[in-house]
Amino acid sequence: MKLTLLTRAYCGLCAEMEAAVRPQAVAAGVPVVVLDVDADPALEAAWGDLVPVLFAGEPGRGGEICHYRLDRAGLEAALARIRRQGD
């Protein structure tokens, strides 16, 4: 399992969320995949107005953890679920 972060270039909120998420994910041993919504028309259509958007798993398949601002409690809960699934 992984975290997926939807971002776009020159997005200050996106950079803030990535900087906050990455250390916690690394500490938990969970990879973070960063996708630029502007590089994928389907992602841009579905999620472009909400970036940054953080998911546990794939966009549209995994649960949305938060958008715009990091929900630290939501991230911690998602990381705990991912760790349990890996056991």
PDB file of C-alpha atoms in Angstrom:
ATOM      1  CA  MET A   1       0.000   0.000   0.000  1.00  0.00           C
ATOM      2  CA  LYS A   2       1.092   3.567  -0.609  1.00  0.00           C
ATOM      3  CA  LEU A   3       0.035   7.164  -0.273  1.00  0.00           C
ATOM      4  CA  THR A   4      -0.756   9.148  -3.409  1.00  0.00           C
ATOM      5  CA  LEU A   5      -0.545  12.926  -3.425  1.00  0.00           C
ATOM      6  CA  LEU A   6      -2.120  14.844  -6.292  1.00  0.00           C
ATOM      7  CA  THR A   7      -0.394  18.163  -6.905  1.00  0.00           C
ATOM      8  CA  ARG A   8       0.312  20.701  -9.590  1.00  0.00           C
ATOM      9  CA  ALA A   9       3.334  22.814 -10.402  1.00  0.00           C
ATOM     10  CA  TYR A  10       3.635  26.177  -8.660  1.00  0.00           C
ATOM     11  CA  CYS A  11       1.088  25.241  -5.992  1.00  0.00           C
ATOM     12  CA  GLY A  12       2.195  26.451  -2.582  1.00  0.00           C
ATOM     13  CA  LEU A  13      -0.353  24.311  -0.727  1.00  0.00           C
ATOM     14  CA  CYS A  14       0.870  21.283  -2.674  1.00  0.00           C
ATOM     15  CA  ALA A  15       4.477  21.886  -1.652  1.00  0.00           C
ATOM     16  CA  GLU A  16       3.434  22.384   1.973  1.00  0.00           C
ATOM     17  CA  MET A  17       1.453  19.160   2.051  1.00  0.00           C
ATOM     18  CA  GLU A  18       4.231  17.126   0.431  1.00  0.00           C
ATOM     19  CA  ALA A  19       6.779  18.522   2.903  1.00  0.00           C
ATOM     20  CA  ALA A  20       4.519  17.557   5.817  1.00  0.00           C
ATOM     21  CA  VAL A  21       3.494  14.118   4.532  1.00  0.00           C
ATOM     22  CA  ARG A  22       6.819  12.771   3.300  1.00  0.00           C
ATOM     23  CA  PRO A  23       8.674  12.584   6.671  1.00  0.00           C
ATOM     24  CA  GLN A  24       5.771  10.801   8.363  1.00  0.00           C
ATOM     25  CA  ALA A  25       5.406   8.363   5.472  1.00  0.00           C
ATOM     26  CA  VAL A  26       9.150   7.648   5.401  1.00  0.00           C
ATOM     27  CA  ALA A  27       9.137   7.030   9.155  1.00  0.00           C
ATOM     28  CA  ALA A  28       6.259   4.570   8.687  1.00  0.00           C
ATOM     29  CA  GLY A  29       7.951   2.859   5.726  1.00  0.00           C
ATOM     30  CA  VAL A  30       5.120   3.840   3.371  1.00  0.00           C
ATOM     31  CA  PRO A  31       5.944   5.130  -0.118  1.00  0.00           C
ATOM     32  CA  VAL A  32       4.507   8.413  -1.368  1.00  0.00           C
ATOM     33  CA  VAL A  33       3.700   8.758  -5.060  1.00  0.00           C
ATOM     34  CA  VAL A  34       3.293  12.356  -6.233  1.00  0.00           C
ATOM     35  CA  LEU A  35       1.215  12.868  -9.375  1.00  0.00           C
ATOM     36  CA  ASP A  36       0.748  16.134 -11.274  1.00  0.00           C
ATOM     37  CA  VAL A  37      -2.981  16.430 -12.050  1.00  0.00           C
ATOM     38  CA  ASP A  38      -2.225  18.637 -15.042  1.00  0.00           C
ATOM     39  CA  ALA A  39      -0.367  15.741 -16.704  1.00  0.00           C
ATOM     40  CA  ASP A  40      -3.476  13.520 -16.701  1.00  0.00           C
ATOM     41  CA  PRO A  41      -6.769  14.888 -18.067  1.00  0.00           C
ATOM     42  CA  ALA A  42      -8.867  12.371 -16.113  1.00  0.00           C
ATOM     43  CA  LEU A  43      -7.195  13.252 -12.805  1.00  0.00           C
ATOM     44  CA  GLU A  44      -7.453  16.965 -13.567  1.00  0.00           C
ATOM     45  CA  ALA A  45     -11.163  16.652 -14.351  1.00  0.00           C
ATOM     46  CA  ALA A  46     -11.901  14.674 -11.194  1.00  0.00           C
ATOM     47  CA  TRP A  47      -9.560  16.282  -8.659  1.00  0.00           C
ATOM     48  CA  GLY A  48      -8.079  19.454 -10.180  1.00  0.00           C
ATOM     49  CA  ASP A  49     -10.187  21.835  -8.106  1.00  0.00           C
ATOM     50  CA  LEU A  50      -9.185  20.124  -4.847  1.00  0.00           C
ATOM     51  CA  VAL A  51      -5.381  19.892  -5.073  1.00  0.00           C
ATOM     52  CA  PRO A  52      -3.473  19.020  -3.134  1.00  0.00           C
ATOM     53  CA  VAL A  53      -5.357  15.793  -2.467  1.00  0.00           C
ATOM     54  CA  LEU A  54      -3.905  12.955  -0.386  1.00  0.00           C
ATOM     55  CA  PHE A  55      -5.097   9.362  -0.774  1.00  0.00           C
ATOM     56  CA  ALA A  56      -4.384   6.054   0.899  1.00  0.00           C
ATOM     57  CA  GLY A  57      -3.832   4.031  -2.262  1.00  0.00           C
ATOM     58  CA  GLU A  58      -4.814   5.109  -5.760  1.00  0.00           C
ATOM     59  CA  PRO A  59      -6.987   8.150  -6.516  1.00  0.00           C
ATOM     60  CA  GLY A  60     -10.552   6.992  -6.845  1.00  0.00           C
ATOM     61  CA  ARG A  61      -9.712   3.572  -5.373  1.00  0.00           C
ATOM     62  CA  GLY A  62      -8.097   4.391  -2.073  1.00  0.00           C
ATOM     63  CA  GLY A  63      -9.687   6.553   0.545  1.00  0.00           C
ATOM     64  CA  GLU A  64      -9.246  10.281   0.357  1.00  0.00           C
ATOM     65  CA  ILE A  65      -7.427  11.394   3.491  1.00  0.00           C
ATOM     66  CA  CYS A  66      -7.673  15.151   2.927  1.00  0.00           C
ATOM     67  CA  HIS A  67      -7.467  17.983   0.434  1.00  0.00           C
ATOM     68  CA  TYR A  68      -6.207  21.592   0.534  1.00  0.00           C
ATOM     69  CA  ARG A  69      -4.646  21.240   4.018  1.00  0.00           C
ATOM     70  CA  LEU A  70      -3.126  18.236   5.759  1.00  0.00           C
ATOM     71  CA  ASP A  71      -5.357  16.421   8.205  1.00  0.00           C
ATOM     72  CA  ARG A  72      -2.641  15.109  10.530  1.00  0.00           C
ATOM     73  CA  ALA A  73      -5.006  12.828  12.453  1.00  0.00           C
ATOM     74  CA  GLY A  74      -6.341  11.440   9.175  1.00  0.00           C
ATOM     75  CA  LEU A  75      -2.806  10.803   7.923  1.00  0.00           C
ATOM     76  CA  GLU A  76      -1.795   9.062  11.144  1.00  0.00           C
ATOM     77  CA  ALA A  77      -4.906   6.850  10.994  1.00  0.00           C
ATOM     78  CA  ALA A  78      -4.231   5.988   7.333  1.00  0.00           C
ATOM     79  CA  LEU A  79      -0.588   5.129   8.057  1.00  0.00           C
ATOM     80  CA  ALA A  80      -1.680   2.888  10.943  1.00  0.00           C
ATOM     81  CA  ARG A  81      -4.160   1.079   8.647  1.00  0.00           C
ATOM     82  CA  ILE A  82      -1.504   0.637   5.965  1.00  0.00           C
ATOM     83  CA  ARG A  83       0.981  -0.761   8.502  1.00  0.00           C
ATOM     84  CA  ARG A  84      -1.649  -3.214   9.808  1.00  0.00           C
ATOM     85  CA  GLN A  85      -2.387  -4.411   6.264  1.00  0.00           C
ATOM     86  CA  GLY A  86       1.312  -5.059   5.750  1.00  0.00           C
ATOM     87  CA  ASP A  87       1.558  -7.301   8.823  1.00  0.00           C
TER      88      ASP A  87
END
